[in-house]
Amino acid sequence: MELALLYSGGKDSSLAALLLHEFYDVRLVTAHFGVTDDWQHARDAADALGFPFETVSLDESVAHEAVAQMVDDGFPRNGIQQVHDHALEQVADLAVDAIADGSRRDDRVPTVSRAAAQSLEDRHGVDYIAPLSGFGRHAVDDLVAANFAVETGPSEEVPKADYEGELRAVLADRHGDEAVGDVFPAHDQTYVHGRRE
């Protein structure tokens, strides 16, 4: 069975791929707006892990709506959720049996409610799977440390292909560089360079 996993090149989506690989033909899919070339970081991580990779295009108007929401809120959570919902819709349109993401039990964003998952499944004829939904942060970190070579550091410095880089670029373009610091709190990101031997 074919499964498309929303992929950023970070630890969570990489671990999700590893867990699902036993049961599905996993292809890693990075959704992007075409604002930056950050998607290439995910491609490189997918290559290092040995998974097929592709991209899907997102509607740039969704990025602008998400950024407007972030500016209104003063934090990124709701805007990132909007983008994740849109990305899942795009990936669900691929010719696959199932779609998945790397959302964890403890995540505040993005999340997929039971109702949203069932709606995706019913409307697109796919299964939605969240393989990390039962894993807490500590368990994920332990599994990642045992299986991957990971770079961790400040979000603005670590290569990544999640939605944040492109949303930061749109935010800076529309509202200035200082708006990025106003909206996005300082936090760390991860990038997977490959499997541990």
PDB file of N, CA and C in Angstrom, residues 7-11 13 30-32 36-45 80 151 153-169 180 184 187-193:
ATOM      1  N   TYR A   7       6.535  15.720   4.917  1.00  0.00           N
ATOM      2  CA  TYR A   7       7.915  15.599   5.372  1.00  0.00           C
ATOM      3  C   TYR A   7       8.638  16.935   5.389  1.00  0.00           C
ATOM      4  N   SER A   8       9.318  17.208   6.526  1.00  0.00           N
ATOM      5  CA  SER A   8      10.064  18.454   6.670  1.00  0.00           C
ATOM      6  C   SER A   8      11.564  18.249   6.717  1.00  0.00           C
ATOM      7  N   GLY A   9      12.011  17.015   6.903  1.00  0.00           N
ATOM      8  CA  GLY A   9      13.432  16.750   7.118  1.00  0.00           C
ATOM      9  C   GLY A   9      13.823  16.788   8.580  1.00  0.00           C
ATOM     10  N   GLY A  10      12.840  17.061   9.461  1.00  0.00           N
ATOM     11  CA  GLY A  10      13.096  17.098  10.893  1.00  0.00           C
ATOM     12  C   GLY A  10      12.938  15.727  11.538  1.00  0.00           C
ATOM     13  N   LYS A  11      13.134  15.693  12.847  1.00  0.00           N
ATOM     14  CA  LYS A  11      13.158  14.419  13.558  1.00  0.00           C
ATOM     15  C   LYS A  11      11.800  13.735  13.594  1.00  0.00           C
ATOM     16  N   SER A  13       9.013  13.889  11.541  1.00  0.00           N
ATOM     17  CA  SER A  13       8.555  13.276  10.289  1.00  0.00           C
ATOM     18  C   SER A  13       9.507  12.173   9.843  1.00  0.00           C
ATOM     19  N   THR A  30       7.072  16.909   0.570  1.00  0.00           N
ATOM     20  CA  THR A  30       7.199  18.243   1.157  1.00  0.00           C
ATOM     21  C   THR A  30       6.274  19.195   0.434  1.00  0.00           C
ATOM     22  N   ALA A  31       5.425  19.845   1.208  1.00  0.00           N
ATOM     23  CA  ALA A  31       4.489  20.832   0.672  1.00  0.00           C
ATOM     24  C   ALA A  31       5.112  22.213   0.841  1.00  0.00           C
ATOM     25  N   HIS A  32       5.119  22.981  -0.244  1.00  0.00           N
ATOM     26  CA  HIS A  32       5.745  24.308  -0.153  1.00  0.00           C
ATOM     27  C   HIS A  32       5.034  25.307  -1.058  1.00  0.00           C
ATOM     28  N   THR A  36      10.573  30.106  -1.007  1.00  0.00           N
ATOM     29  CA  THR A  36      12.002  29.865  -0.799  1.00  0.00           C
ATOM     30  C   THR A  36      12.345  28.509  -1.420  1.00  0.00           C
ATOM     31  N   ASP A  37      13.604  28.160  -1.381  1.00  0.00           N
ATOM     32  CA  ASP A  37      14.009  26.834  -1.847  1.00  0.00           C
ATOM     33  C   ASP A  37      14.280  25.899  -0.674  1.00  0.00           C
ATOM     34  N   ASP A  38      13.667  26.170   0.481  1.00  0.00           N
ATOM     35  CA  ASP A  38      13.860  25.348   1.680  1.00  0.00           C
ATOM     36  C   ASP A  38      13.466  23.889   1.463  1.00  0.00           C
ATOM     37  N   TRP A  39      12.575  23.615   0.527  1.00  0.00           N
ATOM     38  CA  TRP A  39      12.128  22.245   0.271  1.00  0.00           C
ATOM     39  C   TRP A  39      13.320  21.335  -0.064  1.00  0.00           C
ATOM     40  N   GLN A  40      14.399  21.935  -0.573  1.00  0.00           N
ATOM     41  CA  GLN A  40      15.572  21.133  -0.944  1.00  0.00           C
ATOM     42  C   GLN A  40      16.220  20.472   0.271  1.00  0.00           C
ATOM     43  N   HIS A  41      16.080  21.087   1.463  1.00  0.00           N
ATOM     44  CA  HIS A  41      16.609  20.469   2.677  1.00  0.00           C
ATOM     45  C   HIS A  41      15.896  19.143   2.950  1.00  0.00           C
ATOM     46  N   ALA A  42      14.589  19.119   2.726  1.00  0.00           N
ATOM     47  CA  ALA A  42      13.829  17.881   2.922  1.00  0.00           C
ATOM     48  C   ALA A  42      14.233  16.836   1.891  1.00  0.00           C
ATOM     49  N   ARG A  43      14.445  17.266   0.670  1.00  0.00           N
ATOM     50  CA  ARG A  43      14.889  16.332  -0.371  1.00  0.00           C
ATOM     51  C   ARG A  43      16.209  15.676   0.016  1.00  0.00           C
ATOM     52  N   ASP A  44      17.138  16.477   0.523  1.00  0.00           N
ATOM     53  CA  ASP A  44      18.444  15.943   0.915  1.00  0.00           C
ATOM     54  C   ASP A  44      18.316  14.970   2.085  1.00  0.00           C
ATOM     55  N   ALA A  45      17.462  15.297   3.050  1.00  0.00           N
ATOM     56  CA  ALA A  45      17.247  14.390   4.185  1.00  0.00           C
ATOM     57  C   ALA A  45      16.592  13.094   3.720  1.00  0.00           C
ATOM     58  N   ILE A  80       0.076  28.479  11.418  1.00  0.00           N
ATOM     59  CA  ILE A  80       0.709  27.209  11.057  1.00  0.00           C
ATOM     60  C   ILE A  80      -0.342  26.121  10.904  1.00  0.00           C
ATOM     61  N   GLU A 151      20.878  17.363  13.624  1.00  0.00           N
ATOM     62  CA  GLU A 151      21.374  18.695  13.971  1.00  0.00           C
ATOM     63  C   GLU A 151      20.253  19.431  14.683  1.00  0.00           C
ATOM     64  N   GLY A 153      19.264  23.188  16.698  1.00  0.00           N
ATOM     65  CA  GLY A 153      19.699  24.548  16.960  1.00  0.00           C
ATOM     66  C   GLY A 153      18.578  25.543  16.749  1.00  0.00           C
ATOM     67  N   PRO A 154      18.893  26.835  16.870  1.00  0.00           N
ATOM     68  CA  PRO A 154      17.881  27.867  16.710  1.00  0.00           C
ATOM     69  C   PRO A 154      17.176  27.769  15.347  1.00  0.00           C
ATOM     70  N   SER A 155      15.894  28.005  15.363  1.00  0.00           N
ATOM     71  CA  SER A 155      15.078  27.824  14.170  1.00  0.00           C
ATOM     72  C   SER A 155      15.597  28.586  12.962  1.00  0.00           C
ATOM     73  N   GLU A 156      16.106  29.771  13.180  1.00  0.00           N
ATOM     74  CA  GLU A 156      16.561  30.586  12.048  1.00  0.00           C
ATOM     75  C   GLU A 156      17.905  30.124  11.494  1.00  0.00           C
ATOM     76  N   GLU A 157      18.570  29.183  12.178  1.00  0.00           N
ATOM     77  CA  GLU A 157      19.884  28.727  11.737  1.00  0.00           C
ATOM     78  C   GLU A 157      19.902  27.306  11.182  1.00  0.00           C
ATOM     79  N   VAL A 158      19.018  26.454  11.648  1.00  0.00           N
ATOM     80  CA  VAL A 158      19.023  25.042  11.243  1.00  0.00           C
ATOM     81  C   VAL A 158      18.302  24.886   9.914  1.00  0.00           C
ATOM     82  N   PRO A 159      18.903  24.172   8.960  1.00  0.00           N
ATOM     83  CA  PRO A 159      18.204  23.948   7.691  1.00  0.00           C
ATOM     84  C   PRO A 159      16.938  23.151   7.938  1.00  0.00           C
ATOM     85  N   LYS A 160      15.847  23.548   7.284  1.00  0.00           N
ATOM     86  CA  LYS A 160      14.582  22.857   7.486  1.00  0.00           C
ATOM     87  C   LYS A 160      13.669  23.134   6.310  1.00  0.00           C
ATOM     88  N   ALA A 161      12.655  22.320   6.191  1.00  0.00           N
ATOM     89  CA  ALA A 161      11.707  22.495   5.096  1.00  0.00           C
ATOM     90  C   ALA A 161      10.277  22.457   5.616  1.00  0.00           C
ATOM     91  N   ASP A 162      10.093  22.858   6.875  1.00  0.00           N
ATOM     92  CA  ASP A 162       8.731  22.953   7.371  1.00  0.00           C
ATOM     93  C   ASP A 162       8.136  24.278   6.894  1.00  0.00           C
ATOM     94  N   TYR A 163       6.938  24.541   7.301  1.00  0.00           N
ATOM     95  CA  TYR A 163       6.246  25.749   6.819  1.00  0.00           C
ATOM     96  C   TYR A 163       6.871  27.030   7.357  1.00  0.00           C
ATOM     97  N   GLU A 164       7.576  26.925   8.464  1.00  0.00           N
ATOM     98  CA  GLU A 164       8.021  28.127   9.163  1.00  0.00           C
ATOM     99  C   GLU A 164       8.932  29.014   8.323  1.00  0.00           C
ATOM    100  N   GLY A 165       9.884  28.424   7.603  1.00  0.00           N
ATOM    101  CA  GLY A 165      10.814  29.233   6.829  1.00  0.00           C
ATOM    102  C   GLY A 165      10.116  30.103   5.800  1.00  0.00           C
ATOM    103  N   GLU A 166       9.189  29.521   5.080  1.00  0.00           N
ATOM    104  CA  GLU A 166       8.478  30.300   4.071  1.00  0.00           C
ATOM    105  C   GLU A 166       7.539  31.319   4.713  1.00  0.00           C
ATOM    106  N   LEU A 167       6.908  30.952   5.813  1.00  0.00           N
ATOM    107  CA  LEU A 167       6.035  31.915   6.486  1.00  0.00           C
ATOM    108  C   LEU A 167       6.839  33.077   7.059  1.00  0.00           C
ATOM    109  N   ARG A 168       8.036  32.788   7.565  1.00  0.00           N
ATOM    110  CA  ARG A 168       8.921  33.870   8.025  1.00  0.00           C
ATOM    111  C   ARG A 168       9.266  34.813   6.870  1.00  0.00           C
ATOM    112  N   ALA A 169       9.531  34.240   5.701  1.00  0.00           N
ATOM    113  CA  ALA A 169       9.892  35.059   4.539  1.00  0.00           C
ATOM    114  C   ALA A 169       8.723  35.944   4.105  1.00  0.00           C
ATOM    115  N   VAL A 180       8.997  39.344  12.336  1.00  0.00           N
ATOM    116  CA  VAL A 180       9.303  37.923  12.509  1.00  0.00           C
ATOM    117  C   VAL A 180       9.611  37.625  13.972  1.00  0.00           C
ATOM    118  N   PHE A 184       7.270  35.050  16.013  1.00  0.00           N
ATOM    119  CA  PHE A 184       7.852  33.736  16.283  1.00  0.00           C
ATOM    120  C   PHE A 184       8.724  33.784  17.534  1.00  0.00           C
ATOM    121  N   HIS A 187      12.997  29.376  19.389  1.00  0.00           N
ATOM    122  CA  HIS A 187      12.845  27.940  19.636  1.00  0.00           C
ATOM    123  C   HIS A 187      13.831  27.175  18.765  1.00  0.00           C
ATOM    124  N   ASP A 188      14.054  25.921  19.143  1.00  0.00           N
ATOM    125  CA  ASP A 188      14.972  25.071  18.407  1.00  0.00           C
ATOM    126  C   ASP A 188      14.230  24.237  17.373  1.00  0.00           C
ATOM    127  N   GLN A 189      14.957  23.896  16.310  1.00  0.00           N
ATOM    128  CA  GLN A 189      14.472  23.002  15.269  1.00  0.00           C
ATOM    129  C   GLN A 189      15.475  21.867  15.132  1.00  0.00           C
ATOM    130  N   THR A 190      15.057  20.836  14.409  1.00  0.00           N
ATOM    131  CA  THR A 190      15.957  19.723  14.129  1.00  0.00           C
ATOM    132  C   THR A 190      16.014  19.473  12.634  1.00  0.00           C
ATOM    133  N   TYR A 191      17.130  18.891  12.218  1.00  0.00           N
ATOM    134  CA  TYR A 191      17.302  18.480  10.833  1.00  0.00           C
ATOM    135  C   TYR A 191      18.035  17.140  10.838  1.00  0.00           C
ATOM    136  N   VAL A 192      17.496  16.176  10.114  1.00  0.00           N
ATOM    137  CA  VAL A 192      18.059  14.833  10.092  1.00  0.00           C
ATOM    138  C   VAL A 192      19.047  14.716   8.928  1.00  0.00           C
ATOM    139  N   HIS A 193      20.290  14.348   9.263  1.00  0.00           N
ATOM    140  CA  HIS A 193      21.335  14.188   8.237  1.00  0.00           C
ATOM    141  C   HIS A 193      21.465  12.750   7.756  1.00  0.00           C
TER     142      HIS A 193
END
